[in-house]
Coordinates of C-alpha atoms and ligand atoms in Angstrom, one line a residue:
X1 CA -6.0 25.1 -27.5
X2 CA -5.8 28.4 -26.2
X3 CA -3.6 30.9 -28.5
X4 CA -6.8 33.4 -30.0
X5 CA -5.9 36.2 -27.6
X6 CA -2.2 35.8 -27.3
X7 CA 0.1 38.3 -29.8
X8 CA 3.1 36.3 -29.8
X9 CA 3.9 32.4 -30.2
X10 CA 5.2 30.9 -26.5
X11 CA 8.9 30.9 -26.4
X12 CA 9.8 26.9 -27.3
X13 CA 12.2 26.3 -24.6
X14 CA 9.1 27.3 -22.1
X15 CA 6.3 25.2 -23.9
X16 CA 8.2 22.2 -24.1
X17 CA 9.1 22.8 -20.3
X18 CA 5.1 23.1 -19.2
X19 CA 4.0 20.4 -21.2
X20 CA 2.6 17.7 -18.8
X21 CA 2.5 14.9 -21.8
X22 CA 5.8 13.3 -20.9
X23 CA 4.1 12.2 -18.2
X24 CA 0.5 12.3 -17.9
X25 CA 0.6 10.0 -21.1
X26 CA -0.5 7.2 -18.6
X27 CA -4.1 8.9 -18.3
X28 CA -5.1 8.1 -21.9
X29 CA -7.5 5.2 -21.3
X30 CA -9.1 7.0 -18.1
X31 CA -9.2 10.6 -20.5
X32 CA -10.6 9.0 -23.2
X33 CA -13.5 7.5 -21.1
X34 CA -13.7 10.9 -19.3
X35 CA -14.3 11.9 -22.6
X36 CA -17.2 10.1 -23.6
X37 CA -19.0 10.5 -20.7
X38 CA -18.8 14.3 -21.0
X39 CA -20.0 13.6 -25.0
X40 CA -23.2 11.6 -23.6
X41 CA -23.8 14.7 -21.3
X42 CA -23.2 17.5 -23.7
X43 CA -25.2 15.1 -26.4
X44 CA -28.3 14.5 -23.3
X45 CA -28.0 18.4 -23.6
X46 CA -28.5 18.9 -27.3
X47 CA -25.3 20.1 -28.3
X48 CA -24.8 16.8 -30.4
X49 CA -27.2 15.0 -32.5
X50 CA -27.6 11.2 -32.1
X51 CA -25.6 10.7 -35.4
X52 CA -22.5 12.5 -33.8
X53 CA -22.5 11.5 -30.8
X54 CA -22.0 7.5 -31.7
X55 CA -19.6 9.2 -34.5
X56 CA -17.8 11.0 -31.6
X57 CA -17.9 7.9 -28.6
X58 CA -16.5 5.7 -32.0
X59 CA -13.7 8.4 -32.9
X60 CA -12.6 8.5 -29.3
X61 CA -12.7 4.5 -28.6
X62 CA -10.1 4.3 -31.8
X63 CA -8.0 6.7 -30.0
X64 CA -8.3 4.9 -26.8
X65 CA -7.4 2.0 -29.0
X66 CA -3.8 3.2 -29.6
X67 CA -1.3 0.9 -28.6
X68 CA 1.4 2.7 -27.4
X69 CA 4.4 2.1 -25.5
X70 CA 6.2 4.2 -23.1
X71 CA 8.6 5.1 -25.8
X72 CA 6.8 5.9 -28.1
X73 CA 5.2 8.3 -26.2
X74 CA 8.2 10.0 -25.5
X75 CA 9.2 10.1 -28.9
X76 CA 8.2 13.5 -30.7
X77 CA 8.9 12.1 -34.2
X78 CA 6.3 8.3 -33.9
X79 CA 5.5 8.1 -37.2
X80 CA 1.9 6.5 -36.3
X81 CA 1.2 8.8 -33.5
X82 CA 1.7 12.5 -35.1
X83 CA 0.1 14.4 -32.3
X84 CA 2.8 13.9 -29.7
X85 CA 4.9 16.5 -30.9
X86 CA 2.1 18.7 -30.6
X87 CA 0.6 17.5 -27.8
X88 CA 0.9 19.8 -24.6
X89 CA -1.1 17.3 -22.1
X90 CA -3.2 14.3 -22.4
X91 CA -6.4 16.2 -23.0
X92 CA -4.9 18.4 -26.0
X93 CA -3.4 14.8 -27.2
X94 CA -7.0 13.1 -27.3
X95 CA -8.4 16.1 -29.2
X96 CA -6.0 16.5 -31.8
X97 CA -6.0 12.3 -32.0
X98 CA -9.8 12.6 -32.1
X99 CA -9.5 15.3 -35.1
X100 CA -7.6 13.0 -37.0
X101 CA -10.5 10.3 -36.6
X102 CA -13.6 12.5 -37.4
X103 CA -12.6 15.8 -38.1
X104 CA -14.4 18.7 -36.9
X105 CA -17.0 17.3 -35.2
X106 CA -14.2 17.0 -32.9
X107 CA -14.1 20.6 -32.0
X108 CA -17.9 20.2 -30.6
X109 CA -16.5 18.0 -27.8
X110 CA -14.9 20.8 -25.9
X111 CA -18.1 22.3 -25.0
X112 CA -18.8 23.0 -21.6
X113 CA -15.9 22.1 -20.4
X114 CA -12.3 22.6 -18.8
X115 CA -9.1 20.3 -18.5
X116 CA -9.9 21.5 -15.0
X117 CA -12.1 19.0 -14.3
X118 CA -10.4 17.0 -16.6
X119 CA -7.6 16.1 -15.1
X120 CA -9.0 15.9 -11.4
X121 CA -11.7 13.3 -13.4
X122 CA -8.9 11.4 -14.9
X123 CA -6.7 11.2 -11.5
X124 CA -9.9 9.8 -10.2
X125 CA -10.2 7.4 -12.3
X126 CA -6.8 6.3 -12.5
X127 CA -6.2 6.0 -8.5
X128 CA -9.2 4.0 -8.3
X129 CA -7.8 1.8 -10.8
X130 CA -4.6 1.4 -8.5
X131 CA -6.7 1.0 -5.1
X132 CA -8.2 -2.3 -7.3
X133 CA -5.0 -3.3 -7.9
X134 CA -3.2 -2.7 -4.9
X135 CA -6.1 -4.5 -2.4
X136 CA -5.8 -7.6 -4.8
X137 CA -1.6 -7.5 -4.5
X138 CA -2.5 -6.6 -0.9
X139 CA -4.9 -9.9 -0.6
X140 CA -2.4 -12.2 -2.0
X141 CA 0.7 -11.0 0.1
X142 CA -1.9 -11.8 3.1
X143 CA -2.8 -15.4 2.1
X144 CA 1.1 -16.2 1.6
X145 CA 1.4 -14.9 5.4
X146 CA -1.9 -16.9 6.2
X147 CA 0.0 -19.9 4.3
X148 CA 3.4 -19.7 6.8
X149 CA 1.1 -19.1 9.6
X150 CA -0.6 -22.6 8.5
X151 CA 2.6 -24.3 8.2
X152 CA 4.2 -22.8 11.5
X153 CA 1.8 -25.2 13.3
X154 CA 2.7 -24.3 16.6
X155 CA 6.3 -23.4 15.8
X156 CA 7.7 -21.1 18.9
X157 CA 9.9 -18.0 18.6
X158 CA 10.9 -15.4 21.3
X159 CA 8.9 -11.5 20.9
X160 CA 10.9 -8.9 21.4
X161 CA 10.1 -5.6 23.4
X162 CA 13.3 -3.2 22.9
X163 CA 14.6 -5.8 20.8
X164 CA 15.3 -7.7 23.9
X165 CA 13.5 -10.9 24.3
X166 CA 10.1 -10.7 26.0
X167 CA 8.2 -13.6 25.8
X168 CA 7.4 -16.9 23.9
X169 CA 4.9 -16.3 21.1
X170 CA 3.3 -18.8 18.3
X171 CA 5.5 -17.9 14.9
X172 CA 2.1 -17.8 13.7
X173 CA 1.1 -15.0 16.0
X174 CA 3.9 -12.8 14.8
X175 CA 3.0 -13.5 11.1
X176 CA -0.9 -12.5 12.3
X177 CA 0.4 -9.3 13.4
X178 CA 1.2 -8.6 9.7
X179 CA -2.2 -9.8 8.2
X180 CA -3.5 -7.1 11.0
X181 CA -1.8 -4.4 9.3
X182 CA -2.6 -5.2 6.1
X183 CA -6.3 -5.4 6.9
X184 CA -6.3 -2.1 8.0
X185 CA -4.3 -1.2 4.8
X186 CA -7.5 -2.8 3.4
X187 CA -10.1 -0.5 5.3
X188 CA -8.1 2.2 4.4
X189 CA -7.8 2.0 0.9
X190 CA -10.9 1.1 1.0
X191 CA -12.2 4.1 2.8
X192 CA -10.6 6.7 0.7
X193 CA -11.7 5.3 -2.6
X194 CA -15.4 5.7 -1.4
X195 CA -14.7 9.4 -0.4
X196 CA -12.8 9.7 -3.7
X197 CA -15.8 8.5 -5.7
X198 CA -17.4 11.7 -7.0
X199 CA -17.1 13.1 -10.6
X200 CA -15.6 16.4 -11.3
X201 CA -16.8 16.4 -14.4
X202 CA -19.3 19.7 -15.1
X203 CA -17.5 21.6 -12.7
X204 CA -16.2 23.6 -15.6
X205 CA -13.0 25.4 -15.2
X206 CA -13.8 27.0 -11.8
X207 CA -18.0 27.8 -11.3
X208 CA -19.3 25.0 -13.0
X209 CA -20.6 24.0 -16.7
X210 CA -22.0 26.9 -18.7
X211 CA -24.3 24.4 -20.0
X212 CA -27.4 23.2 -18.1
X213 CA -25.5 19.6 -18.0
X214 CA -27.1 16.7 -16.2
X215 CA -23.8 16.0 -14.3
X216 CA -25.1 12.2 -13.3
X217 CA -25.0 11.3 -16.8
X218 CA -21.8 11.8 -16.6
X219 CA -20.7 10.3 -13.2
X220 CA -23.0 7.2 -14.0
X221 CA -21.2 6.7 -17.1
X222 CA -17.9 6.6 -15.3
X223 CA -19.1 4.3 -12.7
X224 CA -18.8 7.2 -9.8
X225 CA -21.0 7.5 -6.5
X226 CA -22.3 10.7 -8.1
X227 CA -21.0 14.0 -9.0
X228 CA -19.2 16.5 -6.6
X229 CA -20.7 18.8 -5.2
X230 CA -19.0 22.4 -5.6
X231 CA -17.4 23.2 -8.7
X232 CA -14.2 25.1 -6.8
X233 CA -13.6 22.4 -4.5
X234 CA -13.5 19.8 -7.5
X235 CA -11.4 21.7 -9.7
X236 CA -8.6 22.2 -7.0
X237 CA -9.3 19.2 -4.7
X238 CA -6.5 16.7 -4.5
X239 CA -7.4 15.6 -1.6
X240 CA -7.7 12.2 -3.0
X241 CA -4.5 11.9 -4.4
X242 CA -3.1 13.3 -0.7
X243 CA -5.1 10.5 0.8
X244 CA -4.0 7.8 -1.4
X245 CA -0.4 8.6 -1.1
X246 CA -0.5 9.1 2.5
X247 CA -2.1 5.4 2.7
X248 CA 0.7 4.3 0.3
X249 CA 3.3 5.6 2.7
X250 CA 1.3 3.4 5.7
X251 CA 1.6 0.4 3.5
X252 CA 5.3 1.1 3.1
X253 CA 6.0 1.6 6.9
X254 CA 4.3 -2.0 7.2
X255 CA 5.9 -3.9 4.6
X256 CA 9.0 -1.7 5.5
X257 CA 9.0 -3.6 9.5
X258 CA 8.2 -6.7 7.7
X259 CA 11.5 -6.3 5.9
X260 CA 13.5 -5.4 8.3
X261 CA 12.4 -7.9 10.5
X262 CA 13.5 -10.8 8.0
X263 CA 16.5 -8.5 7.2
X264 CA 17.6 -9.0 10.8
X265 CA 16.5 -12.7 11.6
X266 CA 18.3 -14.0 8.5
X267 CA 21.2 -12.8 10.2
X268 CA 24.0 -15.6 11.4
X269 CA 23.1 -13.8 15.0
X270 CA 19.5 -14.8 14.7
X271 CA 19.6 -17.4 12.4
X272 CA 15.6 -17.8 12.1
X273 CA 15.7 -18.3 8.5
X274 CA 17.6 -19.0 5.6
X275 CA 17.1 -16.5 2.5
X276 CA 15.8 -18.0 -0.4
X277 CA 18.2 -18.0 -3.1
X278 CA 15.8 -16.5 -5.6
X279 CA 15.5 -13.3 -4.0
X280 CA 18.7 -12.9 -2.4
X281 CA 21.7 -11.8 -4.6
X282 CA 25.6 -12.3 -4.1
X283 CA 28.6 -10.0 -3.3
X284 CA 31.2 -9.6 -6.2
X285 CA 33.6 -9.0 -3.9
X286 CA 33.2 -11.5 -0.7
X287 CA 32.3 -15.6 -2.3
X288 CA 30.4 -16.6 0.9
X289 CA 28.0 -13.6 0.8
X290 CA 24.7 -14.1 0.7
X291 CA 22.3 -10.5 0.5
X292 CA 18.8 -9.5 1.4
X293 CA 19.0 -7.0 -1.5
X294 CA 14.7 -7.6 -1.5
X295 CA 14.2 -6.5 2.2
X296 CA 16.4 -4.3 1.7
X297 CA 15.3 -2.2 -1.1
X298 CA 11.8 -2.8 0.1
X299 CA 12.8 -0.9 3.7
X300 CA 13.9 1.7 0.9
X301 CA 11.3 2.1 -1.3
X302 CA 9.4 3.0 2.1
X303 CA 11.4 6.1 1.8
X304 CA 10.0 6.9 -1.5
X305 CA 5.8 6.6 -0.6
X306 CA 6.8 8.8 2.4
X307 CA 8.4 11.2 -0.3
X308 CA 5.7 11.2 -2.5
X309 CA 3.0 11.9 0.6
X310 CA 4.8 14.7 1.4
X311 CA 5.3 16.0 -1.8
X312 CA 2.0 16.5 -2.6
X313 CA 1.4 18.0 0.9
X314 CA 3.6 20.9 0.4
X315 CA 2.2 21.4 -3.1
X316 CA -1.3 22.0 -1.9
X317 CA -0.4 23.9 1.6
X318 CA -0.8 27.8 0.6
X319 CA -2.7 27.3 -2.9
X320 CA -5.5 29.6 -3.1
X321 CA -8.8 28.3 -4.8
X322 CA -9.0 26.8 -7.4
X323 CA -7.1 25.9 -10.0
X324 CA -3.6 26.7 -10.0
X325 CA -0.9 25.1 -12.8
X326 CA 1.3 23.7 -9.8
X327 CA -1.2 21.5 -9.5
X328 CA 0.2 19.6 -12.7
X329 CA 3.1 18.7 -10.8
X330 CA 1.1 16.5 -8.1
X331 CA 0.9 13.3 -11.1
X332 CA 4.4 12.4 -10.9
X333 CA 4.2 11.9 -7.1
X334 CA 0.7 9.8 -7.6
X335 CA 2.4 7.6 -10.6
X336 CA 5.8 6.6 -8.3
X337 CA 4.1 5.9 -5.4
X338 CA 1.6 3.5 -7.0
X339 CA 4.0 2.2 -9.6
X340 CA 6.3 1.5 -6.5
X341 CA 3.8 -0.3 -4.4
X342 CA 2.6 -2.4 -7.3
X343 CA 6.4 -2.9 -8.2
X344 CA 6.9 -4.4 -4.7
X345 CA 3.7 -6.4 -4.0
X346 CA 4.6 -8.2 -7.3
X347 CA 7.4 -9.9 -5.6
X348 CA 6.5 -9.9 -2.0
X349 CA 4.0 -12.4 -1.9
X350 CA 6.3 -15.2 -3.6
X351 CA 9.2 -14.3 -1.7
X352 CA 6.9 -14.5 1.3
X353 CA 5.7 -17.6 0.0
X354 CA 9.0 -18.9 -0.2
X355 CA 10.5 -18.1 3.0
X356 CA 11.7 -21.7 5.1
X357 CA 12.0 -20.8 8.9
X358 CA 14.6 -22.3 10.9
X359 CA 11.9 -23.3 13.9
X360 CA 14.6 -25.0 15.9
X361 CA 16.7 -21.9 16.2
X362 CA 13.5 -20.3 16.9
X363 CA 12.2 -22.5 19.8
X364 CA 16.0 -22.4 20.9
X365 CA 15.9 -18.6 21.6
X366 CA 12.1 -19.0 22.6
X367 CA 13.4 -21.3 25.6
X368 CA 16.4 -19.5 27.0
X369 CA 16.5 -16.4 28.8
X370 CA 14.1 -16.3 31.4
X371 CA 11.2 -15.4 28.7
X372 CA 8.8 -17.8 30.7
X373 CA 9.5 -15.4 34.0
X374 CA 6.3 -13.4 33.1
X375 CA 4.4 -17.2 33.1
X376 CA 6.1 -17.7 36.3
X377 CA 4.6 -14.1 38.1
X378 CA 1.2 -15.3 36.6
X379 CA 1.5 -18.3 38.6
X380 CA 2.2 -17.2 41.7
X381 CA 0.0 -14.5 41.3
X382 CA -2.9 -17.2 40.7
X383 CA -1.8 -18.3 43.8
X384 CA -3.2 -15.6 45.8
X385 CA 0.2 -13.3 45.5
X386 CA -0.1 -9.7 44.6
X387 CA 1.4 -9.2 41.4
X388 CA 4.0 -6.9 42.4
X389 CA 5.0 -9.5 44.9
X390 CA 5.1 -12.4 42.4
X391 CA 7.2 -9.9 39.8
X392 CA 9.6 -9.6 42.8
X393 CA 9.9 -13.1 44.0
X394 CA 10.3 -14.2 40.0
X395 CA 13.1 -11.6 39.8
X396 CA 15.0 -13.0 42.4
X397 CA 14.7 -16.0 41.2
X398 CA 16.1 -14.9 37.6
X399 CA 18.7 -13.1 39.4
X400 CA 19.8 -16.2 41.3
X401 CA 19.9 -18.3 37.8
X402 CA 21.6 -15.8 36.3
X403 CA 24.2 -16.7 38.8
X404 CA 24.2 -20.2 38.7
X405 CA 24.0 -20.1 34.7
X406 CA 20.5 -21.7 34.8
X407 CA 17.1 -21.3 33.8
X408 CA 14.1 -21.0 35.6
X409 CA 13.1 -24.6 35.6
X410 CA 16.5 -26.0 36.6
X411 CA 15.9 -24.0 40.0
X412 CA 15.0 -26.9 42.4
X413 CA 12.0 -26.4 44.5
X414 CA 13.7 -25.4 47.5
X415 CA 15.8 -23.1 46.2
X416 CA 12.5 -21.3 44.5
X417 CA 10.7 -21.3 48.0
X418 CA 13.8 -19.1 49.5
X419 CA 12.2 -16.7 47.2
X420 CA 8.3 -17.5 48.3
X421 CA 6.4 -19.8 49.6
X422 CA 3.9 -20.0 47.4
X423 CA 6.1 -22.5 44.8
X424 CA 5.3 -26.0 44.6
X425 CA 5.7 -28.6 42.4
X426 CA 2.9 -27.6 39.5
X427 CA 5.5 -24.2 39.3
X428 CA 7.2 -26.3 36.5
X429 CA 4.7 -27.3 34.1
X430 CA 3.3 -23.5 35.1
X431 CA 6.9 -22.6 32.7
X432 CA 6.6 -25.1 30.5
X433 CA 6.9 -23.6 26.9
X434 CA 2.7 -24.5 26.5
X435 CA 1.8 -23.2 29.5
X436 CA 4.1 -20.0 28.9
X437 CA 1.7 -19.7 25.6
X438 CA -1.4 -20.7 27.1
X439 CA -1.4 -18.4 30.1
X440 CA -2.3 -15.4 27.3
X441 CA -6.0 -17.1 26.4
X442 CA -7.5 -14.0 25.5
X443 CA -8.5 -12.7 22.5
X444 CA -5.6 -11.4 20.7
X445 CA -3.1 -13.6 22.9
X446 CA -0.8 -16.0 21.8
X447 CA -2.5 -19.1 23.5
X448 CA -2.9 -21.3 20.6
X449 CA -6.6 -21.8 21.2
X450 CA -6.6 -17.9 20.4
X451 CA -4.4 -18.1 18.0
X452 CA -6.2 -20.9 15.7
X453 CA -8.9 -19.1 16.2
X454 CA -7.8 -15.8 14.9
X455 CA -5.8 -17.7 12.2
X456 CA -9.2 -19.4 10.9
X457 CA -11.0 -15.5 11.4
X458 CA -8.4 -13.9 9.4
X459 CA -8.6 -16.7 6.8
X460 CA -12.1 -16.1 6.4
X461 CA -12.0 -12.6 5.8
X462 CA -9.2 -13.0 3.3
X463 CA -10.8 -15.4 1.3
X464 CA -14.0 -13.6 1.5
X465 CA -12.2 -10.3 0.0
X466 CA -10.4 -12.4 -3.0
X467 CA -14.1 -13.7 -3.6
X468 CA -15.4 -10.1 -4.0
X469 CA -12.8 -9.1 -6.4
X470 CA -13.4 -9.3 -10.1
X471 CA -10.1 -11.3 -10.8
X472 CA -6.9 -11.9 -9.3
X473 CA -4.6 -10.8 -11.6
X474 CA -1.3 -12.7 -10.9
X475 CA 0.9 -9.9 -12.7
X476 CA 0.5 -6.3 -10.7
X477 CA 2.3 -4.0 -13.4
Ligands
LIG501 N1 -2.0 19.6 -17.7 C1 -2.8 20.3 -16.7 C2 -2.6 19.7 -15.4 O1 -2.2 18.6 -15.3 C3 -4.2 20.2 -17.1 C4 -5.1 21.3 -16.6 C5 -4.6 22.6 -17.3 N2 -5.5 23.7 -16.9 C6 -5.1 25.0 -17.1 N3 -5.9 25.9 -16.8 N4 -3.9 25.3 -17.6 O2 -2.9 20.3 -14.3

């Protein structure tokens, strides 16, 4: 590719070494289109006749046609695929692949051009790839929550603040929560794919084409916004891949809660829910274990997106303009984290969808421990009682149950008015586990007027997302 003004042939242990083929393999559908965009541009620009350019766009779509599977790209002696042994990236692979189709007419396609842009044009291309994929997994873990949140009905279960109960919430609400997070997930992925959406390609290796390219050819071709707009920033930009990862290790902080949520309420402590059996594993050593290896390894994949973020931010920090060969090592962290997330939302959704909650245990904990004392300050409070006041009066009156072993609604009325006068007898239904929901009827709250409403919103905007999407593919990876 490069050898005219070198003396001496590269030592082997170091070409092997550099060679990015062992991994960036994975680009060769989103090189090869690179490819023929940059043929229709340098053809638009004279520098093929109409005869080789279809000769060219044909050559590379048979190379675009290889089927080839992981090993065989690691294997340097495929019979079928001679170029691998060769091949020091994806870009010298297509070219010598694309020799073998139409000879030297090959040679013509380099022209005014630079793996460069290349590669920044392929890693484009093959993140928004994974954005599709990852909002579709995305949408279809939301509509299993949006299913549990249907059947919870208005199943009860305590929230927690400091992991100590708080207050009675709709199951259905907690589940919500999710479904908010993953919208955002949404918005986000969604927002960097638009700023990502620009084609490198006649940027040239650092000052742009030496050809008088029309670079929208090009960026049309490859179904981009349009094309960058300065040549150093695109050849060294991975600003995209940053972002991608970065909303990758978001994702995993929410799916990593999630998981640790179930991991703990599947516990004989909690006891909200049973595992399924088909995602829970056993212990070889104790017969009555039952695991949550999938929540588990889940909350540790987490570990791995945040890895990969952070990876690619040291990289970049301190890399002059533009580009620089370290740059090659930001694939690997772009490949695990989206091979990661697509690994886990391919099983997420149908465990999710398989989860059975034990709603008596739940209401049980929702309806012990004073967690309607908060309902109770309300009340007084709507009777004219300034709120400090009513927290104080409430918290005697918790502190006297606590010493008779009894809940708030086993107090009898004249032992409540010692605390204020303001109790009377409507105090009780004011406790009562629907009133203890109701009482939070704004938007957001858990009052299951709110609630059903948010449910039906976020229903709505699910659905309205899986509509917009080409097809939901059931299988991620
Ligand atoms: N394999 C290289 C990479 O991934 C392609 C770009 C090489 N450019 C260069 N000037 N050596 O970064």
């Amino acid at each position: 590719m490069w050898s005219g003004r070198f003396r001496e042939p590269l030592d082997t242990s170091f070409e092997q070494w550099q060679r990015s083929f062992p991994v960036d393999w994975r680009l060769l559908p989103m090189e090869v289109d690179a490819s023929i965009a940059h043929a229709r541009m340098i053809g638009a620009a004279g520098i093929l006749t109409a005869d080789e350019l279809s000769r060219m766009i044909a050559g590379l779509e048979a190379v675009g046609a290889l089927e080839m599977s992981e090993s065989e790209f690691h294997n340097q002696n495929s019979p079928s695929v001679r170029s691998i042994s060769e091949a020091e990236d994806i870009h010298h692979f297509v070219e010598l692949e694309l020799t073998r189709e139409i000879g030297d007419l090959a040679l013509k396609l380099h022209t005014g051009r630079s793996r460069n842009e290349q590669i920044a044009t392929d890693m484009r291309l093959y993140i928004l790839g994974c954005i599709e994929t990852t909002l579709a997994g995305l949408n279809n873990w939301a509509s299993a929550l949006l299913d549990l949140a249907d059947d919870a009905g208005e199943a009860v279960m305590p929230s927690y603040t400091h992991l100590q109960r708080a207050e009675p919430v709709l199951v259905s609400h907690w589940l919500l929560a999710y479904v908010s997070m993953i919208e955002r997930d949404m918005s986000r992925l969604n927002d960097c794919k638009d700023r990502m959406n620009y084609c490198p390609l006649g940027s040239g290796a650092i000052a742009g084409a030496t050809l008088a390219l029309d670079r929208t050819i090009a960026a049309r071709s490859l179904g981009f916004s349009g094309p960058t707009l300065n040549s150093m920033d695109a050849t060294s930009d991975r600003d995209f891949a940053l972002e991608f990862t970065q909303v990758l290790s978001v994702l995993g902080l929410h799916i990593s809660r999630f998981a640790e949520e179930l991991t703990l309420f599947s516990t004989a402590e909690f006891g909200f829910l049973d595992l399924p059996e088909a995602f829970s594993t056993g212990s070889s050593a104790m017969p009555q274990k039952k695991n949550p290896d999938l929540t588990e390894l889940i909350r540790g994949k987490s570990g791995r997106l945040i890895g990969a973020a952070t990876a690619l931010s040291v990289l970049i920090k301190g890399l002059p303009l533009a580009y620089n060969k370290d740059l090659q090592e930001g694939q690997e962290p772009v490949f695990d984290a989206s091979n990661t997330v697509l690994g886990i939302l391919n099983v997420l959704p149908a465990f999710t969808r398989s989860l059975r909650f034990r709603y008596d245990r739940m209401a049980a904990a929702a309806s012990t421990g004073y967690l309607n004392a908060m309902a109770g300050a309300t009340y007084l409070s709507n009777k004219g009682v300034p709120f400090r006041k009513a927290h104080e009066q409430i918290g005697n009156a918790v502190r006297f149950g606590l010493e008779s072993g009894r809940e708030l609604d086993a107090l009898k009325l004249d032992e409540l008015k010692q605390f204020g006068d303001q109790f009377s007898e409507d105090f009780y239904e004011a406790i009562s586990i629907g009133a203890t929901l109701d009482c939070h009827d704004v938007i957001g709250g858990t009052a299951r007027r709110q609630v059903r409403t948010a449910l039906e919103g976020a229903k709505r905007r699910i659905e309205a997302d899986a509509a917009s999407r080409p097809q939901k593919s059931e299988k991620l990876v």
